[in-house]
Each structure stands twice: as structure tokens, then as C-alpha cells.
Amino acid sequence: MALKVGITRFLGTNCDEDIRKWVLSKNHQAEYLWYEDRFDVNSYDMVILPGGFSHGDYLRCGALAAHTPLMKSVKEFAEKGKPVLGICNGFQILCEAGLLPGALLRNDSLRFKDELTTLTFKNTNNPFSKNAKTDQKIVLPIAHGEGHFYADSENLKKITDNQQVWLTYDQNPNGSLLNIAGVLNAQKNVCGLMPHPERALHTWMGSTDGEFFL
Amino acid sequence: MSTDLAAKLKTYRLSEEEYNLMKQLLGREPKLVEWPLFSALWSEHCSYKSSKIHLRKFSYRNANTPDMDGENAGVVDLGQGERVAFKMESHNHPSFIEPVQGAATGVGGILRDIFTMGARPIMNANYLCFGELNAPRMKYLMNGVVKGISSYGNCVGVPTVTGQTNLHPRYNKNILVNALNVGYFAPEQKMALSKAKGEKNLVVYVGAKTGRDGVHGASMASASFDDDSDSKKPNVQIGDPFYEKLLIEACLEVLEKDYVVAMQDMGAAGLTSSSFEMASKGQVGLVIDLKKVPLRDSTMTAEDILLSESQERMLLICEPKNFEKLQATFKKWSLDAAILGEVQKDRKVKLMWGGEVLTEIDPDLIVEHAPQYKRPYSKWHYPNRVTKLNAPTANYQKLIEKLQKEMKLNSQKWIHNQYDQRVGARTAMDCSSSVAFARLDHTGRGLGLGVGCRPEVMLMDAEVGAFDAIYYPSLQMALKGAKPLAATDCLNFGNPQRPEIMSEFVASVEAIAKASVELDAPVISGNVSFYNETLGENIISTPAVGVVGLRDSVEEIIPDQFTQAHDHIFMVKLPWVESNIYADNFTGKKTEFTLNDTIKVADFIKICTSLDKSIKLEGLKVSSIKAVGLGGIGLTCLKMCTDQIGFDLSYDLALDAPEAAFKDHFYSFLIATGENAEKFEKFLKQHFEKCPVEIKKVGETRLNEIKFTNQLSMDLTDFRKTYQTGL
């Protein structure tokens, strides 16, 4: 069934067009959502927050974007239990907005890192891994400077106990606690990951494992 | 000469003859505000005064390459409605002073050259030269430059897909940072020009506010360094890629909506060069009130404003009726748009300071009548050419260890991994490949991009090295099944007032121009960077070249690396130039070379271009293909290894003398296949039937093994570990 997918656009978002191409290739409808505007939560079936450097990543990654009018609507949308996916900077924004637990710190190498990583699905009971099986291994590229997932021990326990760990790295590229590459909210409708599924859709891209997500 | 005049000439880096020319053109003494105008626009950086007469040799164009008449970058028509604009530019001087900002603003500047034409930037590349690792500041410079390129490119969302990094002591005091960008025009997408036109049309300033950074940057980049390069830090510009990203989106939006008559980025010499060039190209005049320029610092003088090289700014011309809509678009992207003045019929640029007229000059006086010099040079005569090479006496085991220690035999993965290589979701081959490929949105074809120029070859012979700067990336392109279509160059040289350097410059320009005609790949854009000199020491002449090419699809591009054990490795060799560059460097000998004049390299490259198609047509299994680099088959095989797959070259007894395995031959390539060896050799011979090449099996791929000769082998795991390390 064709879904109506809203794609967020903040100043500095730079994977918006890539996400739009991906959504359209699945025969869904794609519409951009501008950062200054609210939207009607009933008129979309899914919201995706693409990667980039929203608002220059000034202050902290995703911190300024998290306080925009658009994010108020995204929160409402998420509270209704509708599916929200944040990729890379989108993931950082969801954490800053309090829609996902934890925070993303600078990579422990203190460098930006672009490489293909092998990941494991830890929980597939969510709207963005319905094509995958638990413990399945996939390959996706990462490209980030701040992907080190962090939560204090209390929250980390909550995340684990409540099966909110979505994806883990097989070889930790950034210092993430518990090798976490992606997490879910408690209700499992809000999903965030650092790797880029939209960059792994064809053999010529080096991997087709992005197909598990949409 | 009065002391006052002498001081002025020094400040503005103008010669006495240039001062006399100024007076003659103006018909009077220059006013105070005119000095900085002439200083900037007549700087080597802006005026190309030492190179212009030679750059005309790049005039060759074909049906795919329209003459852009002095626009910001060259354009290639790819057919089926798709076009690309591309250009390479240097940011050497600023990067040596302040590596992070210098390199970052180099990327920012080249991006603006591309999107000012209305193209969306889709591929970044770079060409870098550093000194020895243990030279003063060198690790700091390398880390800083890489950080600058990555922080800027990653944030604007343009993938960095290929690059070359060279290390040589001759760059200890002058590093090279060349940035290349390719922009894409979809079918029907309009191209923007920089010619100002239409009386009463508005002159509009957009983008970031003007600050004091980069004042006198262009004339700084046109002089040699002395001991005190640190004091030039204020001449370096500061970039903000976030602003650039907004500027890209806003500019492309106003162009698409047709609100813009002409557009020009403010690059070297900022507002001065953009306004004078727009007026000169459009054969009109402009009235500009400098008091209306949005400033970061309200105490800036007219001179500061004219010469500031603050980043992320553009000048555009728009019809008055469209201004409000244009301003609203920029506001949406959180950017300023301010009216500075208007276009006038009278062909003068009139600079105002509120109600006061600072100056009124015919722009052609400065732009078109800039001095041009015929610097002395002599004809190239191949000083190191011999008829027969002496066998080198190097210990190759030690040679490899030395290259590893100097990080010359190294994957450079530590650099490439800091670049976002995939944003845009078009990247089919990234920095790990000898040639990068991006998928073109509308036709799915593969756009190839490679860079060339090997300093060691330039050092051996400037003419051979310059031919190589375009031939080698073209060959690499051809081996991936892409036809080289066009080239851009960034000519990095020392002091042009030294005849030996000027001779290398002229030999290089002529070689690249000749090769581009033979390859039918016109040089459509470029940049010259002279005065890469510190205290009389000059860099190796380094004419870096970028080549774009096209293949039918991005599927099934044969990789560089070995993929499976027990493949046959074949060599196809064209005997043009032979040398032993690494071995000679190692033993401290001057590098000599042989050159066969009868060989037609471009014909060989053309035949290589169709090899990929023939392989697919015959349904042959080919697992890897790579041009042989310096250090011959031996070092090339090392670079083709993976963590599991190595090779054995002891198969060929002719290579058993190590100098044969490590000899440089321009040009040859290696191709690994799982097919029957005889069948494959027959296929290769048939394909290269019209070419005087040598074809033979030289070895096989092996699991966990590296063996050059019966006497020389290495541990694959150890080698890979060293190979992957970086700073």
C-alpha cells in the first residue's frame, strides 16, 4: 500500500533528496516538511528524519533542530504511535528531542568516519525492520563524527531490559556503549540509527541491505 | 622613485612598470582607492599575467564541450540532456599558513565556482602534496588539511569520492592543496552566466556578511613565502560550510525560479573581482555603494570591503520586479540579500561611499588590460633521457620497507575514511578505487572522475610528467570502461620569473594540451598557482589534472583489488617510457628514462576503453584490473592485495631478476582472470591486435601469500597491517 511519507527538512539537512528517492522507489508518496512549519499529524503515515548537519550542528548535533516548530508536530505524530525513523543526524535530533533515549557523543577517534560496517538486528519488532530476522547480519555504510551512543547505566539497563536495542555494530567504529548502532523508543514506533540504509539499495552501492528497512 | 611610491608598490605588490601602465590607462595618478583594485586584479592569482599567453594552447574544443567564454568552469555535454560543469583550483598558500581553514575554504571556493553556474555539486575530489612526514609541522599540516576538506565537504553534503596524496621533501615548505568539484545539470536545468546586463537592473549581494578575513588574500597567494608565513594568518579566509549549504540551496532555487539575470561568486579579491568581471564580461557599467554591503564589523574601510575574501558570498544581478521574491527565497534559507546598486549603460564601475564617489573606472582597463608577461623560457630537451637504462642495484626488500616507513606505500584509507564518500546516494566507486564513479540521476550512466600528476615523474622529466598527468588518469578511466571526455588542470609551479621553472611550465602546458587533443578530451577549465616558493626553494613543478569520463552504467565495474585466489594475472604493456624511479631514489641516483617516440599512447588508451565492453560481450570472468604504477608490477600487485588474497609472480622467470618486477613502464596494466589462460591470452591479443603491446601472464593470485621472485617474498598479514595504517 502506498504510504504518505513526510521527510523533515531543517537548514543543513543534506540527505533529504536521497531519502525522497528511496521512498519514491517503493511507490510511496514523499513530501518535505519544513522546519518552521507544523503539520497535520493525521495526513501522514510515516515520518523520516534524514541525515545532515541540521542548523550547522551548532551547540550540539541535533540540539537546535530539536527545538523547532516542526519537531513539535513530529512529537505529536510519534505520540500517536505512528512510525518515525531517524537516520544519522535524524537519530541525533530524535535523541535531543527526547523521543529516543540516550545521546550521541563524538566518535572516540575524534574523527569523522565513513566506512562499511557489519551490523546485527537485535529487535525486529518495529515498523522499520519488518523484512529482517532477529540476529540477522547486514552491511551498511556509516558516515558520522558523532555516533558514539551513550546513556547512563540506569537508562542503559532500561534500554536493554525493554528490548530497545535495535541494531549493534559487530566491530565498534565509534565507542558506542554496548556497540549500539540503533535504538527504539519504549513503544517501538520511533526508531533511530547512525548507519545509512538509503546508501545501500543496489549492488553498485556496495550493499543492498537497506532493503530490510522500508 | 619617491619613498612614498616605493612603499605603496611594496604594500600593493605592484612593480614600477605596472604602476606606469596604471597611470597610462587612467590618464592620471591612481587615487588611493584604486591602488587596491589594481593590486588585486593584477595579481598573478587573478590576472594570470605570467601564464595567459601559454594558456591559449588549451583552446581545443569538440562537439561536447561548448566554449564557455571565460565563465567560472567548463561544461561537458554528456548527451541525453545531461551536462556537467567541473573545475579544479588551488588553495596552497592559505593551507600552509592555516591548514584547516585553508583547505576548507579551498573546497568552499571551488563549490561556488560550480553552483554559480546553476549546477548542483555532486562530486568532490582533491589533489594534495605534502613534504616528508618528519619535516616541521608536516603531520599537523596533513591532519589539518584532511580535517578541513572533510569538515567542509561533509557538511555541505557533497561526497568526496577520489583524491591523490603525494609526499616529497620538495613540498616541505610549500604544500599543495587542490580541490576539484563536478556539478550536474539535469535535462532542462538552466545554466547561469556571469555577464551583467540590463540597464537599471539591481546589483544584489547575497550570503554571509563581510568581515576582515582574507583581505589581500589574492596578492598574498601571488608571492613567495619568507620566514614569517605565520604573520600572514589574517590573510586566510574562514569558512562556514553550513552557510555554503544554505547558499547552494538558495542560489539553485532562485535560478530555477528565473529570478536571476547573472550570478558570480565572490572568490579571490572578493567584491572587487566579482563586480569588475561581471561588468567587463557584460560590457556594461555598475554603480555600487560600498556602504550598503552587509558587514560583520562596522569599522571596515572601503578598501577592506573591496578586498575582503569573506566566504559564502555571491553577487547577482536581478530585475527590480523580481527582487522581493528573490529576497524572500534567501530569507527562507536564513540568508541576507542586499541591494548594492544597479547596472548602468555607461561602461564604468562607479564605487560609492554613500553620496561620495570613490572612483569611476572602465572595468576593461583593469580586467582586459592587465599586464601580460612573456617570461623567458627555453625549449624542452629531455635532460635525463638515455637510450638504455642501467640495471639498478637496489635491495628491494629494504626499498619496500623504506617506502612503507615514509608512508608512500600506504592505502590512504585513514584520509579517505574521514570524507563522507556516499552522501547523495550516487557513489558507485569511492576513494578506494583508482577512479571514482557516480550514478547520473536521469540516465543511470556512470560518471567517472580521476586525478593525475605524479611528482616523481615530473622530477624525472617535466614533459613526460605532464603527459603522464593526463594520460595516466585517462588510462585508469579507460580500464574501468569509461571514455575520458574532458580535463581540468591546476598548474602548481614555483617562481615564474626563473627561466628553468618557466621552461617546465611551458613544456607542461604544451604536453597536456597535445595529449588532450590526441585523447579528444579538451582541457575545459583550470587554474594556475605560481610562486610556490620559500626562500628560493621551489616545489616540484606539479601540473595536477582531473579527468571526467563516462560509461553506460554503474553496474559491474571491475575493481582494482584481487577478489579470488588462483586467478591468472596478465600484463599488457605498451613500451613508451621506462624508468626505475623508486630504485634510483633509493640508491641516490639521478633518475634516467628511455622514451620511444613512435608510440601513440592515446591510441592505446582508446583501445583500452573498449576492453570492458569486449570482456562483457564475450562473457569472460575478469576479477580485477589496474594500471601499473611506479614500482612496476611488483608494487602494483601489492596494492591489489586484500587481507586474504596475495600473489605469486615467480611464475614468470623473466621477472626473477627483481629489477624486472619493479621496473616502471608507461603504460601497462594488470588484469586478473579465472578463465583458461590460453583462451584469455588469445582474447587479449585479439583486442589489442592493432597496438604494439606485449601481452603475457606474469603470475597468479594466491591465498595468504606474497611472492615476488624465488628470493623475495613477504607476509601478507604483516604487509596489510602496515598498508592500512596512517596518521
Coordinates of N, CA and C in Angstrom, one line a residue, chain A residues 51-148:
Chain A
G51 N 19.6 12.5 7.4 CA 20.9 13.0 7.9 C 21.3 14.3 7.4
G52 N 22.4 14.8 7.9 CA 22.9 16.1 7.5 C 23.6 16.8 8.7
F53 N 23.6 18.1 8.6 CA 24.2 18.9 9.7 C 23.2 20.0 10.0
S54 N 22.0 19.6 10.7 CA 20.9 20.5 10.9 C 21.4 21.7 11.7
H55 N 21.1 22.9 11.2 CA 21.4 24.1 11.8 C 22.9 24.2 12.1
G56 N 23.7 23.6 11.2 CA 25.1 23.6 11.3 C 25.7 22.8 12.5
D57 N 24.8 22.0 13.1 CA 25.2 21.2 14.3 C 25.8 22.1 15.3
Y58 N 25.4 23.4 15.3 CA 25.9 24.3 16.3 C 25.3 23.9 17.7
L59 N 26.0 24.2 18.7 CA 25.6 23.9 20.1 C 25.9 22.4 20.3
R60 N 25.1 21.5 19.9 CA 25.3 20.1 19.8 C 24.6 19.5 18.6
C61 N 25.0 18.4 18.1 CA 24.3 17.8 16.9 C 22.8 17.6 17.2
G62 N 22.0 18.2 16.4 CA 20.6 18.0 16.5 C 19.9 18.9 17.6
A63 N 20.7 19.6 18.4 CA 20.1 20.3 19.5 C 19.2 21.5 19.1
L64 N 19.6 22.2 18.0 CA 18.8 23.3 17.6 C 17.5 22.8 16.8
A65 N 17.7 21.8 16.0 CA 16.6 21.2 15.2 C 15.5 20.7 16.2
A66 N 16.0 20.1 17.3 CA 15.0 19.5 18.3 C 14.0 20.6 18.8
H67 N 14.4 21.8 18.7 CA 13.5 22.9 19.3 C 12.8 23.7 18.2
T68 N 12.6 23.1 17.1 CA 11.9 23.8 16.0 C 10.4 23.5 16.1
P69 N 9.5 24.4 15.5 CA 8.1 24.0 15.4 C 7.8 22.7 14.8
L70 N 8.6 22.3 13.7 CA 8.4 21.0 13.1 C 8.4 19.9 14.1
M71 N 9.4 20.0 15.0 CA 9.6 18.8 15.9 C 8.4 18.7 16.9
K72 N 7.7 19.8 17.1 CA 6.5 19.7 18.0 C 5.5 18.8 17.3
S73 N 5.4 18.9 16.0 CA 4.5 18.1 15.3 C 5.0 16.6 15.2
V74 N 6.3 16.5 15.1 CA 6.9 15.1 15.0 C 6.6 14.4 16.3
K75 N 6.7 15.2 17.4 CA 6.4 14.6 18.7 C 5.0 14.1 18.8
E76 N 4.1 15.0 18.4 CA 2.6 14.6 18.4 C 2.4 13.3 17.6
F77 N 3.1 13.4 16.4 CA 2.9 12.2 15.5 C 3.4 10.9 16.1
A78 N 4.6 11.0 16.8 CA 5.1 9.9 17.5 C 4.2 9.4 18.6
E79 N 3.7 10.4 19.4 CA 2.8 10.0 20.5 C 1.6 9.3 20.1
K80 N 1.2 9.5 18.8 CA 0.0 8.7 18.3 C 0.4 7.3 17.9
G81 N 1.7 6.9 18.1 CA 2.2 5.6 17.8 C 2.5 5.4 16.4
K82 N 2.6 6.5 15.6 CA 2.9 6.4 14.2 C 4.4 6.2 13.9
P83 N 4.8 5.6 12.9 CA 6.2 5.3 12.7 C 7.1 6.5 12.3
V84 N 8.2 6.6 13.1 CA 9.2 7.7 12.9 C 10.5 7.0 12.7
L85 N 11.3 7.4 11.7 CA 12.6 6.9 11.5 C 13.6 8.0 11.4
G86 N 14.7 8.0 12.3 CA 15.7 9.0 12.2 C 17.0 8.3 11.8
I87 N 17.7 8.9 10.8 CA 18.9 8.3 10.3 C 20.0 9.3 10.5
C88 N 21.1 8.9 11.2 CA 22.3 9.7 11.4 C 21.9 11.0 12.1
N89 N 22.0 12.2 11.5 CA 21.6 13.4 12.2 C 20.2 13.4 12.6
G90 N 19.3 12.6 11.9 CA 17.9 12.5 12.2 C 17.8 11.7 13.6
F91 N 18.7 10.7 13.8 CA 18.8 10.0 15.0 C 19.2 10.9 16.2
Q92 N 20.2 11.7 15.9 CA 20.7 12.7 16.9 C 19.6 13.7 17.3
I93 N 18.8 14.1 16.3 CA 17.7 15.0 16.6 C 16.6 14.3 17.5
L94 N 16.3 13.1 17.2 CA 15.3 12.4 18.0 C 15.8 12.2 19.4
C95 N 17.1 12.0 19.6 CA 17.6 11.9 21.0 C 17.5 13.2 21.7
E96 N 17.9 14.3 21.0 CA 17.8 15.6 21.5 C 16.4 16.0 21.9
A97 N 15.5 15.5 21.1 CA 14.1 15.9 21.3 C 13.4 15.0 22.4
G98 N 14.2 14.1 22.9 CA 13.7 13.2 23.9 C 12.7 12.1 23.4
L99 N 12.7 11.9 22.1 CA 11.9 10.9 21.5 C 12.6 9.5 21.6
L100 N 13.9 9.6 21.7 CA 14.6 8.3 21.8 C 15.6 8.5 23.0
P101 N 15.9 7.4 23.7 CA 16.8 7.5 24.9 C 18.2 7.7 24.5
G102 N 19.0 8.2 25.4 CA 20.5 8.3 25.2 C 20.9 9.6 24.4
A103 N 22.2 9.6 24.1 CA 22.7 10.7 23.4 C 23.9 10.2 22.5
L104 N 24.2 11.0 21.5 CA 25.3 10.6 20.6 C 26.5 11.6 20.8
L105 N 27.6 11.0 21.2 CA 28.8 11.8 21.5 C 29.8 11.7 20.4
R106 N 30.9 12.5 20.5 CA 31.9 12.4 19.4 C 32.5 11.0 19.3
N107 N 32.8 10.6 18.1 CA 33.5 9.3 18.0 C 34.7 9.2 18.8
D108 N 35.1 8.1 19.4 CA 36.2 8.1 20.3 C 37.5 8.4 19.6
S109 N 37.6 8.2 18.2 CA 38.8 8.6 17.5 C 38.8 10.1 17.3
L110 N 37.8 10.8 17.6 CA 37.7 12.3 17.4 C 37.7 12.6 16.0
R111 N 37.5 11.6 15.1 CA 37.4 11.9 13.7 C 36.1 11.5 13.1
F112 N 35.8 12.1 12.0 CA 34.6 11.7 11.2 C 35.0 10.3 10.6
K113 N 34.0 9.4 10.5 CA 34.3 8.1 9.9 C 33.3 7.7 8.9
D114 N 33.8 7.3 7.7 CA 33.0 6.8 6.6 C 33.5 5.4 6.3
E115 N 32.7 4.4 6.5 CA 33.1 3.1 6.2 C 31.9 2.1 6.1
L116 N 32.1 1.0 5.5 CA 31.0 -0.1 5.6 C 31.1 -0.8 6.9
T117 N 30.0 -1.0 7.6 CA 30.0 -1.7 8.8 C 29.1 -2.9 8.8
T118 N 29.4 -3.9 9.5 CA 28.6 -5.1 9.6 C 27.7 -4.9 10.9
L119 N 26.4 -5.1 10.8 CA 25.5 -4.8 11.9 C 24.7 -6.1 12.2
T120 N 24.1 -6.2 13.4 CA 23.2 -7.3 13.7 C 21.9 -6.7 14.2
F121 N 20.8 -7.2 13.6 CA 19.5 -6.8 14.1 C 19.2 -7.5 15.5
K122 N 19.0 -6.7 16.5 CA 18.7 -7.2 17.8 C 17.2 -7.3 18.1
N123 N 16.4 -6.5 17.4 CA 15.0 -6.5 17.6 C 14.4 -6.1 16.3
T124 N 13.5 -6.9 15.8 CA 12.9 -6.6 14.5 C 11.4 -6.3 14.7
N125 N 11.0 -6.2 15.9 CA 9.6 -5.9 16.2 C 9.3 -4.4 16.1
N126 N 9.5 -3.9 15.0 CA 9.3 -2.4 14.8 C 9.0 -2.1 13.3
P127 N 8.5 -1.0 13.0 CA 8.0 -0.7 11.6 C 9.1 -0.6 10.6
F128 N 10.4 -0.5 11.0 CA 11.5 -0.4 10.0 C 12.4 -1.6 9.9
S129 N 11.9 -2.7 10.4 CA 12.8 -3.9 10.1 C 11.9 -5.1 9.8
K130 N 10.8 -4.9 9.2 CA 9.8 -6.0 9.0 C 10.3 -7.0 8.0
N131 N 11.3 -6.6 7.2 CA 11.9 -7.6 6.3 C 13.1 -8.4 6.9
A132 N 13.4 -8.1 8.2 CA 14.6 -8.8 8.7 C 14.2 -9.7 9.8
K133 N 15.2 -10.6 10.2 CA 15.0 -11.5 11.3 C 16.0 -11.1 12.4
T134 N 15.6 -11.4 13.6 CA 16.5 -11.1 14.8 C 17.8 -11.9 14.6
D135 N 18.9 -11.3 15.0 CA 20.2 -11.8 14.9 C 20.7 -11.8 13.4
Q136 N 20.0 -11.3 12.5 CA 20.4 -11.3 11.1 C 21.6 -10.2 11.0
K137 N 22.6 -10.6 10.2 CA 23.7 -9.7 9.9 C 23.5 -8.9 8.6
I138 N 23.8 -7.6 8.6 CA 23.7 -6.8 7.4 C 24.9 -5.9 7.3
V139 N 25.1 -5.4 6.1 CA 26.2 -4.4 5.9 C 25.6 -3.1 5.4
L140 N 25.9 -2.0 6.2 CA 25.5 -0.6 5.8 C 26.7 0.3 6.0
P141 N 26.7 1.4 5.2 CA 27.8 2.4 5.5 C 27.4 3.3 6.6
I142 N 28.4 3.8 7.3 CA 28.2 4.8 8.3 C 29.0 6.1 7.8
A143 N 28.6 7.2 8.2 CA 29.3 8.5 7.9 C 29.0 9.5 8.9
H144 N 29.8 9.5 10.0 CA 29.4 10.5 11.0 C 30.7 10.8 11.9
G145 N 30.6 12.0 12.6 CA 31.6 12.3 13.5 C 31.2 12.2 14.9
E146 N 29.9 12.1 15.1 CA 29.3 12.0 16.5 C 28.3 10.8 16.5
G147 N 28.8 9.6 16.6 CA 28.0 8.4 16.6 C 28.1 7.5 17.8
H148 N 28.9 8.0 18.8 CA 29.2 7.2 20.0 C 27.9 7.3 20.9

